[in-house]
Amino acid sequence: MNETGPYTSDLQIESKFISQDFVPDGNLEKEVWKQAEWIAFDHDMRGEHAFPQATTKVAALWTTTNVYFAFWCRYSTLNTYEGEDAAKERWELWNRDVVEVFLNPQPERVSHYYEFEVAPNNQWIDLEIDKTKTPFNDASWNSNFAHATRVDARHHVWTCEMRIPVASMDVETIRPASEWRLNFFRADGPGDNSQRRSMSWSTIP
C-alpha cells in the first residue's frame, strides 16, 4: 500500500534511449521515432467504449537529462481556443482538444505526480499534482518543457512532441531499467464533457 492505495494497472511502455537531444518540431517522421515502441488506445477512461475515429498512438524516448513523448492523433474536427497567445500557459486547457502525460518518477508517492498538456495549436499547461493538498493542482510549477505540434488537415491527423527536463521533477538523471508510473490521456471533439471523447491509455476507475 502507498499513500492513497495501490496502482490499478500494470500496463507498460518501454522508453528507448537515444544519445542526442533534439528540439521538438512536431514531425514524427524522424529516425528516432522509428526505433521507438508505439502503443495505441481509442477507448474511454473506463475501457467501456471505443472511438476508432479518434485513435491515439504514443511513444517515449529518453536521454540522461530529458524524456520525450510523441503523440499521433486521428481527429474528425478540431476544438481549440482560438486567437490566444500559444506562448502563454493556458489554464483549463483540458476543456478543449488536448493530449496529456501524467508522469511520476517517484512511484512510491501515488498521490504526487506531474501533468503535461498540449493542444493541437500548441497551447500548453504543466502542473504539479499533489492529491494530499488543497488545491491539488499547482499551475505555478514550471517544468520548462518544450513542445511542438503539426496538423495534417488532409488526413485528419495532428501530432505532438514533448521534451521534458527530468531536473524539473527532482530527478538528477535517468538510469537504464528505471521504472516510472505514467498514463496518457486525450480529450477530443466539440461540446461539453457529456459529448466530448475522454480517453486514456490505462483505465481510470
PDB file of C-alpha atoms in Angstrom:
ATOM      1  CA  MET A   1       0.000   0.000   0.000  1.00  0.00           C
ATOM      2  CA  ASN A   2       1.114   3.540  -0.755  1.00  0.00           C
ATOM      3  CA  GLU A   3      -0.183   6.972   0.249  1.00  0.00           C
ATOM      4  CA  THR A   4      -3.602   6.509  -1.327  1.00  0.00           C
ATOM      5  CA  GLY A   5      -3.652   2.803  -2.158  1.00  0.00           C
ATOM      6  CA  PRO A   6      -2.069   0.624  -4.817  1.00  0.00           C
ATOM      7  CA  TYR A   7      -1.881   1.388  -8.512  1.00  0.00           C
ATOM      8  CA  THR A   8      -4.722  -0.073 -10.544  1.00  0.00           C
ATOM      9  CA  SER A   9      -2.869  -1.117 -13.726  1.00  0.00           C
ATOM     10  CA  ASP A  10       0.285  -2.942 -14.769  1.00  0.00           C
ATOM     11  CA  LEU A  11       0.367  -1.711 -18.380  1.00  0.00           C
ATOM     12  CA  GLN A  12       3.887  -0.983 -19.569  1.00  0.00           C
ATOM     13  CA  ILE A  13       5.599   1.007 -22.279  1.00  0.00           C
ATOM     14  CA  GLU A  14       9.357   0.896 -22.871  1.00  0.00           C
ATOM     15  CA  SER A  15      11.080   4.207 -23.396  1.00  0.00           C
ATOM     16  CA  LYS A  16      14.102   3.761 -25.691  1.00  0.00           C
ATOM     17  CA  PHE A  17      17.413   5.516 -25.002  1.00  0.00           C
ATOM     18  CA  ILE A  18      18.798   7.991 -27.539  1.00  0.00           C
ATOM     19  CA  SER A  19      22.250   9.513 -27.266  1.00  0.00           C
ATOM     20  CA  GLN A  20      21.466  13.011 -28.504  1.00  0.00           C
ATOM     21  CA  ASP A  21      18.804  15.519 -27.507  1.00  0.00           C
ATOM     22  CA  PHE A  22      16.727  17.298 -30.136  1.00  0.00           C
ATOM     23  CA  VAL A  23      14.300  20.214 -30.348  1.00  0.00           C
ATOM     24  CA  PRO A  24      10.653  19.172 -30.817  1.00  0.00           C
ATOM     25  CA  ASP A  25       9.057  20.314 -34.065  1.00  0.00           C
ATOM     26  CA  GLY A  26       6.009  18.035 -34.269  1.00  0.00           C
ATOM     27  CA  ASN A  27       7.458  15.929 -37.093  1.00  0.00           C
ATOM     28  CA  LEU A  28       7.155  12.239 -36.190  1.00  0.00           C
ATOM     29  CA  GLU A  29       8.981  11.085 -39.329  1.00  0.00           C
ATOM     30  CA  LYS A  30      12.306  11.480 -37.534  1.00  0.00           C
ATOM     31  CA  GLU A  31      14.505   8.397 -37.462  1.00  0.00           C
ATOM     32  CA  VAL A  32      14.441   8.339 -33.644  1.00  0.00           C
ATOM     33  CA  TRP A  33      10.695   7.691 -33.569  1.00  0.00           C
ATOM     34  CA  LYS A  34      11.055   4.783 -35.993  1.00  0.00           C
ATOM     35  CA  GLN A  35      13.048   2.889 -33.352  1.00  0.00           C
ATOM     36  CA  ALA A  36      10.591   3.691 -30.562  1.00  0.00           C
ATOM     37  CA  GLU A  37       7.949   1.369 -29.117  1.00  0.00           C
ATOM     38  CA  TRP A  38       4.470   2.658 -30.008  1.00  0.00           C
ATOM     39  CA  ILE A  39       1.263   1.942 -28.122  1.00  0.00           C
ATOM     40  CA  ALA A  40      -2.276   2.857 -29.196  1.00  0.00           C
ATOM     41  CA  PHE A  41      -5.586   3.500 -27.462  1.00  0.00           C
ATOM     42  CA  ASP A  42      -9.056   4.605 -28.507  1.00  0.00           C
ATOM     43  CA  HIS A  43     -11.221   3.690 -25.511  1.00  0.00           C
ATOM     44  CA  ASP A  44     -12.833   5.864 -22.880  1.00  0.00           C
ATOM     45  CA  MET A  45     -11.390   6.187 -19.383  1.00  0.00           C
ATOM     46  CA  ARG A  46     -13.290   3.132 -18.121  1.00  0.00           C
ATOM     47  CA  GLY A  47     -12.433   0.995 -21.134  1.00  0.00           C
ATOM     48  CA  GLU A  48     -16.107   0.533 -21.997  1.00  0.00           C
ATOM     49  CA  HIS A  49     -16.457   2.364 -25.333  1.00  0.00           C
ATOM     50  CA  ALA A  50     -14.094   2.559 -28.320  1.00  0.00           C
ATOM     51  CA  PHE A  51     -13.677   5.576 -30.595  1.00  0.00           C
ATOM     52  CA  PRO A  52     -11.649   4.381 -33.616  1.00  0.00           C
ATOM     53  CA  GLN A  53     -12.205   7.761 -35.271  1.00  0.00           C
ATOM     54  CA  ALA A  54     -10.021   9.228 -32.508  1.00  0.00           C
ATOM     55  CA  THR A  55      -7.259   6.600 -32.323  1.00  0.00           C
ATOM     56  CA  THR A  56      -4.211   7.878 -30.439  1.00  0.00           C
ATOM     57  CA  LYS A  57      -0.669   6.496 -30.711  1.00  0.00           C
ATOM     58  CA  VAL A  58       2.108   7.320 -28.250  1.00  0.00           C
ATOM     59  CA  ALA A  59       5.844   6.631 -27.993  1.00  0.00           C
ATOM     60  CA  ALA A  60       8.555   7.579 -25.492  1.00  0.00           C
ATOM     61  CA  LEU A  61      12.313   8.191 -25.648  1.00  0.00           C
ATOM     62  CA  TRP A  62      14.918   9.372 -23.155  1.00  0.00           C
ATOM     63  CA  THR A  63      18.370  10.841 -22.762  1.00  0.00           C
ATOM     64  CA  THR A  64      20.136  11.256 -19.443  1.00  0.00           C
ATOM     65  CA  THR A  65      18.564  14.694 -18.982  1.00  0.00           C
ATOM     66  CA  ASN A  66      15.229  14.632 -20.849  1.00  0.00           C
ATOM     67  CA  VAL A  67      12.265  12.378 -21.513  1.00  0.00           C
ATOM     68  CA  TYR A  68      10.415  12.689 -24.818  1.00  0.00           C
ATOM     69  CA  PHE A  69       6.850  11.811 -25.811  1.00  0.00           C
ATOM     70  CA  ALA A  70       5.243  11.704 -29.257  1.00  0.00           C
ATOM     71  CA  PHE A  71       1.503  11.644 -29.940  1.00  0.00           C
ATOM     72  CA  TRP A  72      -0.208  10.761 -33.232  1.00  0.00           C
ATOM     73  CA  CYS A  73      -3.906  11.691 -33.075  1.00  0.00           C
ATOM     74  CA  ARG A  74      -6.684  10.929 -35.532  1.00  0.00           C
ATOM     75  CA  TYR A  75      -9.483  13.508 -35.396  1.00  0.00           C
ATOM     76  CA  SER A  76     -12.772  14.458 -37.051  1.00  0.00           C
ATOM     77  CA  THR A  77     -12.880  18.173 -36.163  1.00  0.00           C
ATOM     78  CA  LEU A  78     -10.534  20.259 -34.032  1.00  0.00           C
ATOM     79  CA  ASN A  79     -11.722  22.094 -30.941  1.00  0.00           C
ATOM     80  CA  THR A  80      -9.186  24.643 -29.676  1.00  0.00           C
ATOM     81  CA  TYR A  81      -9.043  28.079 -28.058  1.00  0.00           C
ATOM     82  CA  GLU A  82      -8.677  30.481 -30.973  1.00  0.00           C
ATOM     83  CA  GLY A  83      -6.935  33.840 -31.137  1.00  0.00           C
ATOM     84  CA  GLU A  84      -4.829  33.362 -28.000  1.00  0.00           C
ATOM     85  CA  ASP A  85      -1.075  33.574 -27.435  1.00  0.00           C
ATOM     86  CA  ALA A  86       0.213  29.990 -27.524  1.00  0.00           C
ATOM     87  CA  ALA A  87       3.374  31.076 -25.716  1.00  0.00           C
ATOM     88  CA  LYS A  88       1.374  31.668 -22.536  1.00  0.00           C
ATOM     89  CA  GLU A  89       0.288  28.870 -20.221  1.00  0.00           C
ATOM     90  CA  ARG A  90      -3.444  28.182 -20.664  1.00  0.00           C
ATOM     91  CA  TRP A  91      -5.493  27.337 -17.560  1.00  0.00           C
ATOM     92  CA  GLU A  92      -8.307  24.825 -18.185  1.00  0.00           C
ATOM     93  CA  LEU A  93      -6.720  23.743 -21.455  1.00  0.00           C
ATOM     94  CA  TRP A  94      -8.328  20.354 -20.794  1.00  0.00           C
ATOM     95  CA  ASN A  95     -11.712  21.811 -21.786  1.00  0.00           C
ATOM     96  CA  ARG A  96     -10.642  21.655 -25.453  1.00  0.00           C
ATOM     97  CA  ASP A  97      -8.757  19.104 -27.586  1.00  0.00           C
ATOM     98  CA  VAL A  98      -5.594  18.093 -25.803  1.00  0.00           C
ATOM     99  CA  VAL A  99      -3.089  15.307 -25.197  1.00  0.00           C
ATOM    100  CA  GLU A 100      -1.787  14.765 -21.687  1.00  0.00           C
ATOM    101  CA  VAL A 101       1.046  12.931 -19.969  1.00  0.00           C
ATOM    102  CA  PHE A 102       0.730  12.075 -16.277  1.00  0.00           C
ATOM    103  CA  LEU A 103       4.253  11.279 -15.104  1.00  0.00           C
ATOM    104  CA  ASN A 104       5.539  10.041 -11.744  1.00  0.00           C
ATOM    105  CA  PRO A 105       9.296   9.435 -11.386  1.00  0.00           C
ATOM    106  CA  GLN A 106       8.779   8.551  -7.687  1.00  0.00           C
ATOM    107  CA  PRO A 107       6.252   5.671  -7.907  1.00  0.00           C
ATOM    108  CA  GLU A 108       6.127   5.237  -4.148  1.00  0.00           C
ATOM    109  CA  ARG A 109       4.290   8.580  -3.974  1.00  0.00           C
ATOM    110  CA  VAL A 110       0.988   7.593  -5.551  1.00  0.00           C
ATOM    111  CA  SER A 111      -0.730  10.924  -4.872  1.00  0.00           C
ATOM    112  CA  HIS A 112       2.097  13.084  -6.274  1.00  0.00           C
ATOM    113  CA  TYR A 113       2.864  13.403  -9.988  1.00  0.00           C
ATOM    114  CA  TYR A 114       3.287  15.853 -12.849  1.00  0.00           C
ATOM    115  CA  GLU A 115       0.924  16.680 -15.692  1.00  0.00           C
ATOM    116  CA  PHE A 116       1.843  17.974 -19.147  1.00  0.00           C
ATOM    117  CA  GLU A 117      -0.805  19.057 -21.663  1.00  0.00           C
ATOM    118  CA  VAL A 118      -0.538  20.267 -25.261  1.00  0.00           C
ATOM    119  CA  ALA A 119      -3.338  21.246 -27.659  1.00  0.00           C
ATOM    120  CA  PRO A 120      -3.314  20.916 -31.478  1.00  0.00           C
ATOM    121  CA  ASN A 121      -2.467  24.635 -31.786  1.00  0.00           C
ATOM    122  CA  ASN A 122       0.469  24.139 -29.381  1.00  0.00           C
ATOM    123  CA  GLN A 123      -1.165  25.819 -26.400  1.00  0.00           C
ATOM    124  CA  TRP A 124       0.067  24.217 -23.207  1.00  0.00           C
ATOM    125  CA  ILE A 125      -0.036  23.870 -19.452  1.00  0.00           C
ATOM    126  CA  ASP A 126       2.113  21.972 -16.957  1.00  0.00           C
ATOM    127  CA  LEU A 127       1.043  21.163 -13.404  1.00  0.00           C
ATOM    128  CA  GLU A 128       2.432  19.632 -10.249  1.00  0.00           C
ATOM    129  CA  ILE A 129      -0.259  17.430  -8.743  1.00  0.00           C
ATOM    130  CA  ASP A 130      -0.425  16.544  -5.048  1.00  0.00           C
ATOM    131  CA  LYS A 131      -3.728  14.940  -4.064  1.00  0.00           C
ATOM    132  CA  THR A 132      -2.929  15.483  -0.361  1.00  0.00           C
ATOM    133  CA  LYS A 133      -3.159  19.276  -0.777  1.00  0.00           C
ATOM    134  CA  THR A 134      -5.935  21.770  -1.475  1.00  0.00           C
ATOM    135  CA  PRO A 135      -5.853  22.843  -4.211  1.00  0.00           C
ATOM    136  CA  PHE A 136      -4.158  19.736  -5.564  1.00  0.00           C
ATOM    137  CA  ASN A 137      -3.084  21.179  -8.959  1.00  0.00           C
ATOM    138  CA  ASP A 138      -0.308  23.762  -8.859  1.00  0.00           C
ATOM    139  CA  ALA A 139      -0.015  25.670 -12.150  1.00  0.00           C
ATOM    140  CA  SER A 140       2.728  27.920 -10.748  1.00  0.00           C
ATOM    141  CA  TRP A 141       5.145  24.995 -11.095  1.00  0.00           C
ATOM    142  CA  ASN A 142       7.161  25.340 -14.301  1.00  0.00           C
ATOM    143  CA  SER A 143       8.955  22.454 -15.971  1.00  0.00           C
ATOM    144  CA  ASN A 144      10.238  24.473 -18.955  1.00  0.00           C
ATOM    145  CA  PHE A 145       9.180  21.580 -21.154  1.00  0.00           C
ATOM    146  CA  ALA A 146       9.464  22.077 -24.924  1.00  0.00           C
ATOM    147  CA  HIS A 147       6.625  21.071 -27.223  1.00  0.00           C
ATOM    148  CA  ALA A 148       5.525  21.404 -30.842  1.00  0.00           C
ATOM    149  CA  THR A 149       2.541  20.299 -32.921  1.00  0.00           C
ATOM    150  CA  ARG A 150       1.555  19.838 -36.553  1.00  0.00           C
ATOM    151  CA  VAL A 151      -1.899  19.464 -38.096  1.00  0.00           C
ATOM    152  CA  ASP A 152      -2.390  17.418 -41.261  1.00  0.00           C
ATOM    153  CA  ALA A 153      -5.882  18.578 -42.228  1.00  0.00           C
ATOM    154  CA  ARG A 154      -5.927  16.448 -45.375  1.00  0.00           C
ATOM    155  CA  HIS A 155      -5.559  13.204 -43.419  1.00  0.00           C
ATOM    156  CA  HIS A 156      -7.283  14.434 -40.241  1.00  0.00           C
ATOM    157  CA  VAL A 157      -4.249  13.780 -38.042  1.00  0.00           C
ATOM    158  CA  TRP A 158      -2.467  16.041 -35.593  1.00  0.00           C
ATOM    159  CA  THR A 159       0.870  15.261 -33.993  1.00  0.00           C
ATOM    160  CA  CYS A 160       2.727  16.445 -30.915  1.00  0.00           C
ATOM    161  CA  GLU A 161       6.227  16.146 -29.487  1.00  0.00           C
ATOM    162  CA  MET A 162       7.167  16.945 -25.883  1.00  0.00           C
ATOM    163  CA  ARG A 163      10.629  17.217 -24.315  1.00  0.00           C
ATOM    164  CA  ILE A 164      10.524  17.259 -20.515  1.00  0.00           C
ATOM    165  CA  PRO A 165      13.666  18.084 -18.461  1.00  0.00           C
ATOM    166  CA  VAL A 166      13.929  15.481 -15.716  1.00  0.00           C
ATOM    167  CA  ALA A 167      15.592  18.001 -13.385  1.00  0.00           C
ATOM    168  CA  SER A 168      12.260  19.838 -13.186  1.00  0.00           C
ATOM    169  CA  MET A 169      10.855  16.733 -11.447  1.00  0.00           C
ATOM    170  CA  ASP A 170      13.754  16.499  -8.971  1.00  0.00           C
ATOM    171  CA  VAL A 171      15.428  13.720 -10.950  1.00  0.00           C
ATOM    172  CA  GLU A 172      19.187  14.130 -11.360  1.00  0.00           C
ATOM    173  CA  THR A 173      19.478  11.739 -14.287  1.00  0.00           C
ATOM    174  CA  ILE A 174      17.538   8.873 -15.836  1.00  0.00           C
ATOM    175  CA  ARG A 175      19.135   5.454 -15.465  1.00  0.00           C
ATOM    176  CA  PRO A 176      18.539   2.320 -17.541  1.00  0.00           C
ATOM    177  CA  ALA A 177      15.847  -0.006 -16.163  1.00  0.00           C
ATOM    178  CA  SER A 178      14.264   2.763 -14.086  1.00  0.00           C
ATOM    179  CA  GLU A 179      10.528   2.255 -13.615  1.00  0.00           C
ATOM    180  CA  TRP A 180       8.224   5.258 -13.513  1.00  0.00           C
ATOM    181  CA  ARG A 181       4.443   5.391 -13.330  1.00  0.00           C
ATOM    182  CA  LEU A 182       2.566   7.199 -16.068  1.00  0.00           C
ATOM    183  CA  ASN A 183      -0.638   7.460 -18.016  1.00  0.00           C
ATOM    184  CA  PHE A 184      -1.671   9.074 -21.279  1.00  0.00           C
ATOM    185  CA  PHE A 185      -4.925  10.942 -21.790  1.00  0.00           C
ATOM    186  CA  ARG A 186      -6.663  12.630 -24.673  1.00  0.00           C
ATOM    187  CA  ALA A 187      -9.708  14.909 -24.879  1.00  0.00           C
ATOM    188  CA  ASP A 188     -11.252  15.173 -28.326  1.00  0.00           C
ATOM    189  CA  GLY A 189     -14.283  16.714 -30.000  1.00  0.00           C
ATOM    190  CA  PRO A 190     -16.700  19.629 -29.521  1.00  0.00           C
ATOM    191  CA  GLY A 191     -19.268  20.172 -26.801  1.00  0.00           C
ATOM    192  CA  ASP A 192     -19.179  19.748 -23.044  1.00  0.00           C
ATOM    193  CA  ASN A 193     -17.823  16.742 -21.157  1.00  0.00           C
ATOM    194  CA  SER A 194     -21.001  14.747 -21.842  1.00  0.00           C
ATOM    195  CA  GLN A 195     -20.342  14.998 -25.588  1.00  0.00           C
ATOM    196  CA  ARG A 196     -16.559  15.011 -25.885  1.00  0.00           C
ATOM    197  CA  ARG A 197     -14.386  11.926 -26.027  1.00  0.00           C
ATOM    198  CA  SER A 198     -12.228  11.494 -22.897  1.00  0.00           C
ATOM    199  CA  MET A 199      -9.790   8.658 -23.494  1.00  0.00           C
ATOM    200  CA  SER A 200      -6.921   7.184 -21.512  1.00  0.00           C
ATOM    201  CA  TRP A 201      -4.313   4.510 -22.184  1.00  0.00           C
ATOM    202  CA  SER A 202      -4.679   2.955 -18.722  1.00  0.00           C
ATOM    203  CA  THR A 203      -8.244   2.879 -17.474  1.00  0.00           C
ATOM    204  CA  ILE A 204      -9.171   5.282 -14.681  1.00  0.00           C
ATOM    205  CA  PRO A 205     -11.634   3.966 -12.068  1.00  0.00           C
TER     206      PRO A 205
END
